[in-house]
Amino acid sequence: MWVEEITLENIKCFNRLLIPFTNKKQPYSWITLLGENGSGKSTFLQCLALLLAGPEAAQQLCPRPLGWLANESQPGKISMRLHQGENDPGQFGTERQTRSFGYTLHVTSSKPLTIRNKVYSEPSIQESPDKRLSWLRENAFASKGTGWFAVGYGAFRRLTRSSQIIVPSLEPQARFSNFLTQFDEDQPLSAFEQWLVYLDYRIAKADDAEAKQQKDLGIAAINQLLPKKTRFDSVTPEGRILFDIDGQKVPTIGLSDGYRSIMALAGDLVWRLIQSFPQSSQPLHEEGVVLIDELDIHLHPLWQRDIALWLQQQFPNLQFIVATHSPLVASGAGEAALTLQFKLEDDHVQSMRVDKLAAMNVDRILESPAFGLVSSYSPQTAAKISRYDQLIKKQQPRTTSENQELKQLQLFMGEIQPFGSRSAPGSLDAKIESFLEKALSD
């Protein structure tokens, strides 16, 4: 399954917004959302979550959508067109000429969310909305069914903070739980820890081959996403998970927020993929949709640069739709990514496609329309650079005090240039950089 397009109407800061996620009928596998705080990125991801969760799950996630309407006198609508994957069950259309279908959630300020089909491709049930909705509930929105994989993660992704022993269990969870952290930031992602303990218990008690295979899959994915000197170590007899960090055994409760954020995300994702595709020999290679808000949170710049590549390598057929404030995440997604900037104009959000970020360094990305910074330097340093530029370009003779000031500024410029990526304003190098930057943005 993957998303072909989404439309928002009269939802919070969105008047009407239509965004296709396809290029020549092929899906973008990575979509990056950029924008200042308050530009609607989290709302956009929550709308996707409600649609992917289905009507019953959406009502559990957002039982009374108060404050969701831009205009309270009119209902809001959230519409989506989905594409069925090869391993998503439920046949619609006898010849299967198309796998695309759509539906709409209607939003009011006082009533639960309701769903209405917008497009459907099976002629035999075209005339019956009840049958169409039944098909969706039995297949795409099945709470504990297989396939139709979709999951969403809010900005606060964390493992359990307590150090209590985890009781082994592996009960499939209801579909709405896939998106809980997007709507409740206090929800921990504890399923992965419980899952590893449970698998270790099965292996110890019965030498379970299936449990060993699943455990190996999960550990391999986690190890690939962690720094080189950090690896999964073991599960203790007390049910605690240990990691080896440069030779030191550390329990999950003792790890930094950055480590815990990565493990919580990747571990939960692996566990849910295996639950959704229990018969698959390669569950990490199955199709589905993953929503992530503020992917860069808690991550060191080195991790921010590489996280998109790591996720795409480990989960090559998932469609990632992520929000970020990091130019490193945006450029690290690669040339094939779709990058969208959300911008608030006249009380409504507009989206603009941003291209060629993968070819720019961080300074140029920050100073491009994608982020819109006048300078990537601090305000104090930017003011000194501006003053240096002003004095160096002055046509009439400089005064004695100006020459002294310029001498000090030249010393300052010599200090910052080895660490910066910009040449001195007015220099030939600066003019070349300006020309290349303009050529890249055209």
CSV table of C-alpha atoms in Angstrom, one decimal:
chain,number,residue,atom,x,y,z
A,1,MET,CA,0.0,0.0,0.0
A,2,TRP,CA,1.1,3.5,-0.7
A,3,VAL,CA,-0.5,7.0,-0.8
A,4,GLU,CA,-1.2,8.5,-4.2
A,5,GLU,CA,-2.6,11.8,-3.1
A,6,ILE,CA,-4.2,13.7,-0.2
A,7,THR,CA,-6.6,16.6,-0.1
A,8,LEU,CA,-7.4,18.8,2.9
A,9,GLU,CA,-10.3,21.2,3.0
A,10,ASN,CA,-11.2,23.6,5.9
A,11,ILE,CA,-8.9,21.9,8.3
A,12,LYS,CA,-7.1,24.2,10.8
A,13,CYS,CA,-4.6,26.3,8.8
A,14,PHE,CA,-5.5,24.5,5.5
A,15,ASN,CA,-8.1,26.2,3.3
A,16,ARG,CA,-7.8,23.7,0.5
A,17,LEU,CA,-4.6,21.8,-0.3
A,18,LEU,CA,-4.1,18.9,-2.8
A,19,ILE,CA,-0.8,17.1,-2.8
A,20,PRO,CA,0.0,14.2,-5.2
A,21,PHE,CA,2.7,11.8,-4.0
A,22,THR,CA,3.3,10.2,-7.4
A,23,ASN,CA,5.7,10.9,-10.3
A,24,LYS,CA,4.6,9.5,-13.6
A,25,LYS,CA,2.2,7.1,-11.8
A,26,GLN,CA,5.1,5.8,-9.6
A,27,PRO,CA,5.1,6.6,-5.9
A,28,TYR,CA,7.6,8.9,-4.2
A,29,SER,CA,9.1,6.6,-1.5
A,30,TRP,CA,10.4,9.5,0.6
A,31,ILE,CA,8.4,12.8,1.1
A,32,THR,CA,10.0,15.5,3.3
A,33,LEU,CA,7.8,18.2,4.8
A,34,LEU,CA,9.6,21.5,5.7
A,35,GLY,CA,8.2,24.7,7.3
A,36,GLU,CA,8.4,26.9,10.3
A,37,ASN,CA,6.7,26.1,13.6
A,38,GLY,CA,2.9,26.5,13.1
A,39,SER,CA,2.9,25.9,9.4
A,40,GLY,CA,0.8,22.7,9.7
A,41,LYS,CA,3.3,19.9,9.3
A,42,SER,CA,2.0,17.9,12.4
A,43,THR,CA,-1.6,18.6,11.4
A,44,PHE,CA,-0.9,17.3,7.9
A,45,LEU,CA,0.6,14.1,9.3
A,46,GLN,CA,-2.3,13.6,11.7
A,47,CYS,CA,-4.7,13.9,8.8
A,48,LEU,CA,-2.9,11.2,7.0
A,49,ALA,CA,-2.9,9.1,10.2
A,50,LEU,CA,-6.7,9.4,10.6
A,51,LEU,CA,-7.3,8.3,7.0
A,52,LEU,CA,-4.9,5.4,7.2
A,53,ALA,CA,-6.3,4.3,10.5
A,54,GLY,CA,-9.9,4.0,9.2
A,55,PRO,CA,-13.1,5.4,10.6
A,56,GLU,CA,-13.4,3.4,13.8
A,57,ALA,CA,-9.7,3.8,14.7
A,58,ALA,CA,-9.9,7.5,13.8
A,59,GLN,CA,-12.7,8.1,16.3
A,60,GLN,CA,-10.5,6.5,19.0
A,61,LEU,CA,-7.6,8.7,18.1
A,62,CYS,CA,-9.6,11.9,17.7
A,63,PRO,CA,-13.1,11.3,19.3
A,64,ARG,CA,-14.1,15.0,19.3
A,65,PRO,CA,-12.1,17.0,16.8
A,66,LEU,CA,-12.6,20.4,18.5
A,67,GLY,CA,-10.5,23.2,17.0
A,68,TRP,CA,-9.9,21.3,13.7
A,69,LEU,CA,-12.0,23.6,11.5
A,70,ALA,CA,-10.7,26.8,9.9
A,71,ASN,CA,-14.3,27.9,9.4
A,72,GLU,CA,-16.6,26.5,12.2
A,73,SER,CA,-19.7,27.1,10.1
A,74,GLN,CA,-18.7,24.5,7.5
A,75,PRO,CA,-17.5,20.9,7.8
A,76,GLY,CA,-14.0,19.9,6.9
A,77,LYS,CA,-13.0,17.1,4.6
A,78,ILE,CA,-9.8,15.0,4.5
A,79,SER,CA,-9.6,12.8,1.3
A,80,MET,CA,-7.0,10.3,0.2
A,81,ARG,CA,-6.3,8.1,-2.7
A,82,LEU,CA,-4.5,4.8,-1.9
A,83,HIS,CA,-2.8,2.2,-4.1
A,84,GLN,CA,-3.2,-1.5,-3.1
A,85,GLY,CA,0.1,-3.4,-2.9
A,86,GLU,CA,0.8,-6.9,-4.2
A,87,ASN,CA,0.6,-8.4,-0.7
A,88,ASP,CA,-2.4,-6.5,0.5
A,89,PRO,CA,-5.4,-8.9,0.8
A,90,GLY,CA,-8.9,-8.3,-0.6
A,91,GLN,CA,-9.6,-8.4,-4.3
A,92,PHE,CA,-11.6,-5.6,-5.8
A,93,GLY,CA,-12.3,-5.5,-9.5
A,94,THR,CA,-12.4,-8.9,-11.3
A,95,GLU,CA,-9.7,-7.9,-13.8
A,96,ARG,CA,-7.7,-5.9,-11.3
A,97,GLN,CA,-7.1,-3.2,-13.9
A,98,THR,CA,-6.6,-0.7,-11.2
A,99,ARG,CA,-5.6,-0.9,-7.6
A,100,SER,CA,-6.4,2.7,-6.7
A,101,PHE,CA,-9.3,3.8,-4.6
A,102,GLY,CA,-10.2,6.8,-2.4
A,103,TYR,CA,-12.3,7.8,0.5
A,104,THR,CA,-13.1,10.9,2.6
A,105,LEU,CA,-13.4,11.7,6.2
A,106,HIS,CA,-15.9,14.4,7.2
A,107,VAL,CA,-15.0,16.5,10.2
A,108,THR,CA,-17.2,18.7,12.4
A,109,SER,CA,-16.4,20.4,15.6
A,110,SER,CA,-18.9,18.5,17.8
A,111,LYS,CA,-19.6,15.1,16.1
A,112,PRO,CA,-17.3,12.1,15.6
A,113,LEU,CA,-15.5,11.6,12.3
A,114,THR,CA,-17.5,10.0,9.6
A,115,ILE,CA,-16.2,8.3,6.4
A,116,ARG,CA,-17.6,8.5,2.8
A,117,ASN,CA,-16.2,6.7,-0.2
A,118,LYS,CA,-15.1,9.1,-3.0
A,119,VAL,CA,-13.8,6.7,-5.6
A,120,TYR,CA,-14.0,2.9,-5.9
A,121,SER,CA,-13.0,0.5,-8.6
A,122,GLU,CA,-15.1,-2.7,-8.2
A,123,PRO,CA,-18.2,-2.5,-10.5
A,124,SER,CA,-20.0,-5.2,-8.6
A,125,ILE,CA,-20.4,-3.1,-5.5
A,126,GLN,CA,-20.3,0.4,-7.0
A,127,GLU,CA,-24.0,1.0,-6.3
A,128,SER,CA,-23.8,0.2,-2.6
A,129,PRO,CA,-21.9,2.5,-0.2
A,130,ASP,CA,-22.5,0.0,2.6
A,131,LYS,CA,-20.8,-2.7,0.7
A,132,ARG,CA,-17.9,-0.4,-0.2
A,133,LEU,CA,-17.4,0.5,3.4
A,134,SER,CA,-17.7,-3.1,4.5
A,135,TRP,CA,-14.9,-4.0,2.1
A,136,LEU,CA,-12.7,-1.3,3.5
A,137,ARG,CA,-13.3,-2.4,7.1
A,138,GLU,CA,-12.7,-6.0,6.3
A,139,ASN,CA,-9.4,-5.3,4.4
A,140,ALA,CA,-7.7,-1.9,4.4
A,141,PHE,CA,-8.9,-1.0,8.0
A,142,ALA,CA,-9.0,-4.5,9.5
A,143,SER,CA,-7.8,-4.0,13.1
A,144,LYS,CA,-5.8,-7.2,13.3
A,145,GLY,CA,-5.6,-8.2,9.7
A,146,THR,CA,-2.6,-8.8,7.5
A,147,GLY,CA,-1.1,-6.4,5.0
A,148,TRP,CA,-2.4,-2.8,4.5
A,149,PHE,CA,0.5,-1.6,6.6
A,150,ALA,CA,0.5,1.9,8.0
A,151,VAL,CA,2.1,3.4,11.1
A,152,GLY,CA,2.7,6.9,12.4
A,153,TYR,CA,5.1,8.3,15.0
A,154,GLY,CA,4.8,11.6,16.8
A,155,ALA,CA,7.7,13.9,17.8
A,156,PHE,CA,8.0,12.3,21.2
A,157,ARG,CA,9.3,8.8,20.5
A,158,ARG,CA,10.6,7.1,23.5
A,159,LEU,CA,11.0,3.7,25.1
A,160,THR,CA,9.6,3.0,28.6
A,161,ARG,CA,11.3,5.3,31.2
A,162,SER,CA,10.8,2.9,34.1
A,163,SER,CA,13.2,0.0,34.7
A,164,GLN,CA,10.6,-2.5,35.8
A,165,ILE,CA,10.8,-6.1,34.4
A,166,ILE,CA,8.7,-6.5,31.3
A,167,VAL,CA,6.1,-9.3,31.3
A,168,PRO,CA,6.5,-11.3,28.0
A,169,SER,CA,3.6,-10.9,25.6
A,170,LEU,CA,3.0,-10.7,21.9
A,171,GLU,CA,-0.7,-9.9,21.5
A,172,PRO,CA,-1.5,-8.2,18.2
A,173,GLN,CA,-2.7,-4.6,18.8
A,174,ALA,CA,-5.6,-2.7,17.4
A,175,ARG,CA,-5.0,-0.6,14.3
A,176,PHE,CA,-5.4,2.7,16.1
A,177,SER,CA,-2.4,1.9,18.3
A,178,ASN,CA,-0.2,2.2,15.2
A,179,PHE,CA,-0.7,6.0,15.4
A,180,LEU,CA,-1.1,6.7,19.2
A,181,THR,CA,2.1,8.7,19.6
A,182,GLN,CA,0.9,11.2,17.0
A,183,PHE,CA,-2.0,12.1,19.2
A,184,ASP,CA,-0.7,11.4,22.7
A,185,GLU,CA,2.9,12.4,23.3
A,186,ASP,CA,3.0,10.5,26.7
A,187,GLN,CA,2.6,7.1,25.0
A,188,PRO,CA,5.8,5.1,25.1
A,189,LEU,CA,6.8,2.7,22.3
A,190,SER,CA,7.2,-0.3,24.6
A,191,ALA,CA,6.1,-3.1,22.2
A,192,PHE,CA,9.6,-3.7,20.8
A,193,GLU,CA,11.0,-4.3,24.3
A,194,GLN,CA,8.2,-6.6,25.2
A,195,TRP,CA,8.6,-8.4,21.9
A,196,LEU,CA,12.3,-9.1,22.3
A,197,VAL,CA,11.8,-10.4,25.8
A,198,TYR,CA,8.9,-12.6,24.6
A,199,LEU,CA,11.0,-14.0,21.7
A,200,ASP,CA,14.0,-14.7,24.0
A,201,TYR,CA,11.6,-16.5,26.4
A,202,ARG,CA,10.3,-18.7,23.5
A,203,ILE,CA,13.8,-19.5,22.4
A,204,ALA,CA,14.9,-20.4,25.9
A,205,LYS,CA,11.9,-22.6,26.7
A,206,ALA,CA,11.4,-24.4,23.4
A,207,ASP,CA,14.3,-23.5,21.0
A,208,ASP,CA,11.6,-21.9,18.8
A,209,ALA,CA,13.1,-21.5,15.2
A,210,GLU,CA,10.4,-18.9,14.2
A,211,ALA,CA,11.1,-16.8,17.3
A,212,LYS,CA,14.9,-17.0,16.6
A,213,GLN,CA,14.3,-15.8,13.0
A,214,GLN,CA,12.2,-12.9,14.2
A,215,LYS,CA,14.6,-11.9,16.9
A,216,ASP,CA,17.5,-11.9,14.4
A,217,LEU,CA,15.6,-9.7,12.0
A,218,GLY,CA,14.8,-7.2,14.7
A,219,ILE,CA,18.3,-7.1,16.1
A,220,ALA,CA,19.9,-6.7,12.7
A,221,ALA,CA,17.7,-3.8,11.8
A,222,ILE,CA,18.4,-2.1,15.1
A,223,ASN,CA,22.2,-2.6,14.8
A,224,GLN,CA,22.2,-1.1,11.3
A,225,LEU,CA,20.6,2.1,12.6
A,226,LEU,CA,22.9,2.5,15.6
A,227,PRO,CA,26.4,3.9,15.6
A,228,LYS,CA,29.2,1.4,14.7
A,229,LYS,CA,30.3,0.8,18.3
A,230,THR,CA,26.8,0.2,19.6
A,231,ARG,CA,25.2,-3.2,19.3
A,232,PHE,CA,22.4,-5.3,20.8
A,233,ASP,CA,24.0,-7.5,23.5
A,234,SER,CA,21.5,-9.7,25.3
A,235,VAL,CA,18.3,-10.1,27.3
A,236,THR,CA,19.0,-10.8,31.0
A,237,PRO,CA,17.2,-13.5,33.0
A,238,GLU,CA,15.3,-10.6,34.7
A,239,GLY,CA,13.9,-9.5,31.3
A,240,ARG,CA,16.1,-6.4,30.8
A,241,ILE,CA,17.6,-5.6,27.4
A,242,LEU,CA,21.3,-4.8,27.3
A,243,PHE,CA,23.3,-3.0,24.6
A,244,ASP,CA,27.1,-3.1,24.1
A,245,ILE,CA,28.4,0.4,23.7
A,246,ASP,CA,32.1,0.3,23.0
A,247,GLY,CA,32.5,-2.7,25.3
A,248,GLN,CA,30.2,-1.5,28.1
A,249,LYS,CA,26.9,-3.2,28.8
A,250,VAL,CA,24.1,-0.6,29.2
A,251,PRO,CA,20.4,-1.3,29.7
A,252,THR,CA,17.9,0.6,27.6
A,253,ILE,CA,16.9,2.8,30.5
A,254,GLY,CA,20.5,4.0,30.7
A,255,LEU,CA,20.8,5.0,27.0
A,256,SER,CA,20.7,8.6,25.8
A,257,ASP,CA,17.5,10.1,24.3
A,258,GLY,CA,19.1,9.9,20.8
A,259,TYR,CA,19.8,6.1,21.1
A,260,ARG,CA,16.4,5.5,22.7
A,261,SER,CA,14.6,7.5,20.0
A,262,ILE,CA,16.2,5.5,17.2
A,263,MET,CA,15.6,2.2,18.9
A,264,ALA,CA,12.0,3.1,19.8
A,265,LEU,CA,11.2,4.0,16.2
A,266,ALA,CA,13.1,1.2,14.4
A,267,GLY,CA,12.2,-1.5,16.9
A,268,ASP,CA,8.5,-0.7,16.8
A,269,LEU,CA,8.5,-0.5,13.0
A,270,VAL,CA,10.1,-3.9,12.7
A,271,TRP,CA,7.7,-5.5,15.2
A,272,ARG,CA,4.6,-4.1,13.4
A,273,LEU,CA,5.9,-5.2,10.0
A,274,ILE,CA,6.3,-8.7,11.2
A,275,GLN,CA,2.8,-8.6,12.7
A,276,SER,CA,1.3,-7.3,9.5
A,277,PHE,CA,3.1,-9.8,7.2
A,278,PRO,CA,3.4,-13.0,9.3
A,279,GLN,CA,3.9,-15.2,6.2
A,280,SER,CA,6.6,-13.0,4.5
A,281,SER,CA,10.1,-14.3,4.3
A,282,GLN,CA,11.3,-10.6,4.2
A,283,PRO,CA,8.9,-8.6,6.2
A,284,LEU,CA,11.2,-5.6,6.3
A,285,HIS,CA,10.9,-5.4,2.4
A,286,GLU,CA,7.1,-5.2,2.4
A,287,GLU,CA,5.1,-2.2,1.3
A,288,GLY,CA,3.4,0.3,3.5
A,289,VAL,CA,3.3,3.9,4.7
A,290,VAL,CA,5.3,5.4,7.6
A,291,LEU,CA,4.6,8.8,9.1
A,292,ILE,CA,7.3,10.5,11.3
A,293,ASP,CA,7.0,13.9,12.9
A,294,GLU,CA,10.3,15.7,13.6
A,295,LEU,CA,12.5,12.9,12.5
A,296,ASP,CA,15.6,14.9,13.6
A,297,ILE,CA,14.6,15.3,17.2
A,298,HIS,CA,17.3,14.1,19.7
A,299,LEU,CA,19.7,13.1,16.8
A,300,HIS,CA,23.3,14.3,16.5
A,301,PRO,CA,24.0,16.0,13.2
A,302,LEU,CA,25.8,12.9,11.9
A,303,TRP,CA,22.7,10.8,12.5
A,304,GLN,CA,20.5,13.5,11.0
A,305,ARG,CA,22.6,13.4,7.8
A,306,ASP,CA,22.4,9.6,7.5
A,307,ILE,CA,19.0,8.7,9.0
A,308,ALA,CA,17.0,8.9,5.8
A,309,LEU,CA,19.5,6.7,3.9
A,310,TRP,CA,19.5,4.2,6.8
A,311,LEU,CA,15.8,3.9,6.9
A,312,GLN,CA,15.5,3.6,3.1
A,313,GLN,CA,18.1,0.8,3.1
A,314,GLN,CA,16.5,-1.2,5.9
A,315,PHE,CA,13.0,-0.7,4.6
A,316,PRO,CA,13.3,-0.3,0.8
A,317,ASN,CA,9.6,-0.6,-0.1
A,318,LEU,CA,8.1,1.6,2.6
A,319,GLN,CA,6.8,5.1,1.7
A,320,PHE,CA,8.1,7.5,4.3
A,321,ILE,CA,6.4,10.8,4.9
A,322,VAL,CA,8.4,12.8,7.4
A,323,ALA,CA,8.4,16.3,8.9
A,324,THR,CA,11.7,17.9,9.9
A,325,HIS,CA,13.5,21.2,10.8
A,326,SER,CA,16.9,19.8,9.8
A,327,PRO,CA,18.6,20.7,6.5
A,328,LEU,CA,20.7,17.5,7.0
A,329,VAL,CA,17.6,15.3,7.0
A,330,ALA,CA,16.2,17.1,4.0
A,331,SER,CA,19.4,16.7,1.9
A,332,GLY,CA,20.1,13.2,3.2
A,333,ALA,CA,16.8,11.9,1.6
A,334,GLY,CA,18.5,12.0,-1.8
A,335,GLU,CA,17.7,13.2,-5.3
A,336,ALA,CA,14.7,11.0,-5.7
A,337,ALA,CA,12.8,12.4,-2.7
A,338,LEU,CA,9.9,14.8,-2.9
A,339,THR,CA,10.5,17.8,-0.7
A,340,LEU,CA,7.6,20.2,0.2
A,341,GLN,CA,7.7,23.5,2.0
A,342,PHE,CA,4.6,24.6,4.0
A,343,LYS,CA,4.3,28.3,4.3
A,344,LEU,CA,1.6,30.3,6.0
A,345,GLU,CA,0.2,33.1,3.8
A,346,ASP,CA,-2.9,35.1,4.5
A,347,ASP,CA,-3.9,32.8,7.3
A,348,HIS,CA,-3.8,29.7,5.1
A,349,VAL,CA,-1.0,27.3,4.4
A,350,GLN,CA,0.4,26.9,0.9
A,351,SER,CA,2.8,24.2,-0.2
A,352,MET,CA,5.7,24.6,-2.6
A,353,ARG,CA,7.9,22.0,-4.1
A,354,VAL,CA,11.7,22.4,-3.3
A,355,ASP,CA,14.2,20.8,-5.7
A,356,LYS,CA,17.9,20.0,-5.7
A,357,LEU,CA,18.5,20.1,-2.0
A,358,ALA,CA,20.7,17.0,-2.2
A,359,ALA,CA,23.2,19.0,-4.3
A,360,MET,CA,23.6,21.7,-1.7
A,361,ASN,CA,25.6,22.0,1.5
A,362,VAL,CA,24.0,23.0,4.7
A,363,ASP,CA,24.6,26.7,4.4
A,364,ARG,CA,23.1,26.9,1.0
A,365,ILE,CA,20.1,24.9,2.0
A,366,LEU,CA,19.5,27.2,5.0
A,367,GLU,CA,19.8,30.3,2.8
A,368,SER,CA,17.6,28.8,0.0
A,369,PRO,CA,13.8,29.3,-0.2
A,370,ALA,CA,13.5,25.9,1.6
A,371,PHE,CA,14.4,27.6,5.0
A,372,GLY,CA,14.7,31.2,4.0
A,373,LEU,CA,17.5,32.3,6.4
A,374,VAL,CA,19.3,35.5,5.4
A,375,SER,CA,22.5,34.1,6.8
A,376,SER,CA,23.5,30.8,8.5
A,377,TYR,CA,25.7,32.7,10.8
A,378,SER,CA,24.6,34.0,14.2
A,379,PRO,CA,22.9,37.5,14.2
A,380,GLN,CA,26.1,39.0,15.8
A,381,THR,CA,28.4,37.5,13.2
A,382,ALA,CA,26.1,38.3,10.4
A,383,ALA,CA,26.1,42.0,11.5
A,384,LYS,CA,29.9,42.0,11.5
A,385,ILE,CA,30.1,40.4,8.0
A,386,SER,CA,27.5,43.0,6.7
A,387,ARG,CA,29.6,45.8,8.2
A,388,TYR,CA,32.8,44.4,6.6
A,389,ASP,CA,31.0,44.2,3.3
A,390,GLN,CA,29.8,47.8,3.6
A,391,LEU,CA,33.3,49.1,4.4
A,392,ILE,CA,35.1,47.1,1.8
A,393,LYS,CA,32.8,48.4,-0.9
A,394,LYS,CA,32.8,52.0,0.2
A,395,GLN,CA,33.6,54.3,-2.8
A,396,GLN,CA,34.9,57.5,-1.1
A,397,PRO,CA,38.0,57.4,1.1
A,398,ARG,CA,37.4,55.8,4.5
A,399,THR,CA,38.0,57.8,7.7
A,400,THR,CA,40.7,56.9,10.1
A,401,SER,CA,38.2,55.3,12.5
A,402,GLU,CA,36.7,53.3,9.6
A,403,ASN,CA,40.1,52.0,8.6
A,404,GLN,CA,40.7,50.9,12.2
A,405,GLU,CA,37.3,49.2,12.3
A,406,LEU,CA,38.0,47.5,8.9
A,407,LYS,CA,41.3,46.2,10.2
A,408,GLN,CA,39.6,44.6,13.2
A,409,LEU,CA,36.9,43.2,10.9
A,410,GLN,CA,39.5,41.7,8.6
A,411,LEU,CA,41.1,39.9,11.5
A,412,PHE,CA,37.6,38.6,12.5
A,413,MET,CA,36.9,37.5,8.9
A,414,GLY,CA,40.2,35.6,8.9
A,415,GLU,CA,39.0,33.8,12.0
A,416,ILE,CA,35.7,32.6,10.7
A,417,GLN,CA,36.6,31.8,7.1
A,418,PRO,CA,38.4,28.5,7.9
A,419,PHE,CA,35.3,27.2,9.6
A,420,GLY,CA,32.7,28.6,7.3
A,421,SER,CA,31.7,27.7,3.7
A,422,ARG,CA,31.3,31.2,2.5
A,423,SER,CA,33.9,33.5,1.0
A,424,ALA,CA,34.4,37.1,2.0
A,425,PRO,CA,31.6,39.3,0.7
A,426,GLY,CA,32.7,41.2,-2.5
A,427,SER,CA,35.5,38.7,-3.3
A,428,LEU,CA,35.8,36.8,-6.6
A,429,ASP,CA,35.0,33.6,-4.7
A,430,ALA,CA,31.8,35.1,-3.3
A,431,LYS,CA,30.7,36.1,-6.8
A,432,ILE,CA,31.4,32.6,-8.1
A,433,GLU,CA,29.4,31.1,-5.2
A,434,SER,CA,26.5,33.5,-5.9
A,435,PHE,CA,26.5,32.5,-9.6
A,436,LEU,CA,26.5,28.8,-8.8
A,437,GLU,CA,23.8,29.2,-6.1
A,438,LYS,CA,21.5,31.0,-8.6
A,439,ALA,CA,22.2,28.4,-11.3
A,440,LEU,CA,21.2,25.6,-8.9
A,441,SER,CA,18.0,27.3,-7.8
A,442,ASP,CA,16.8,28.0,-11.4
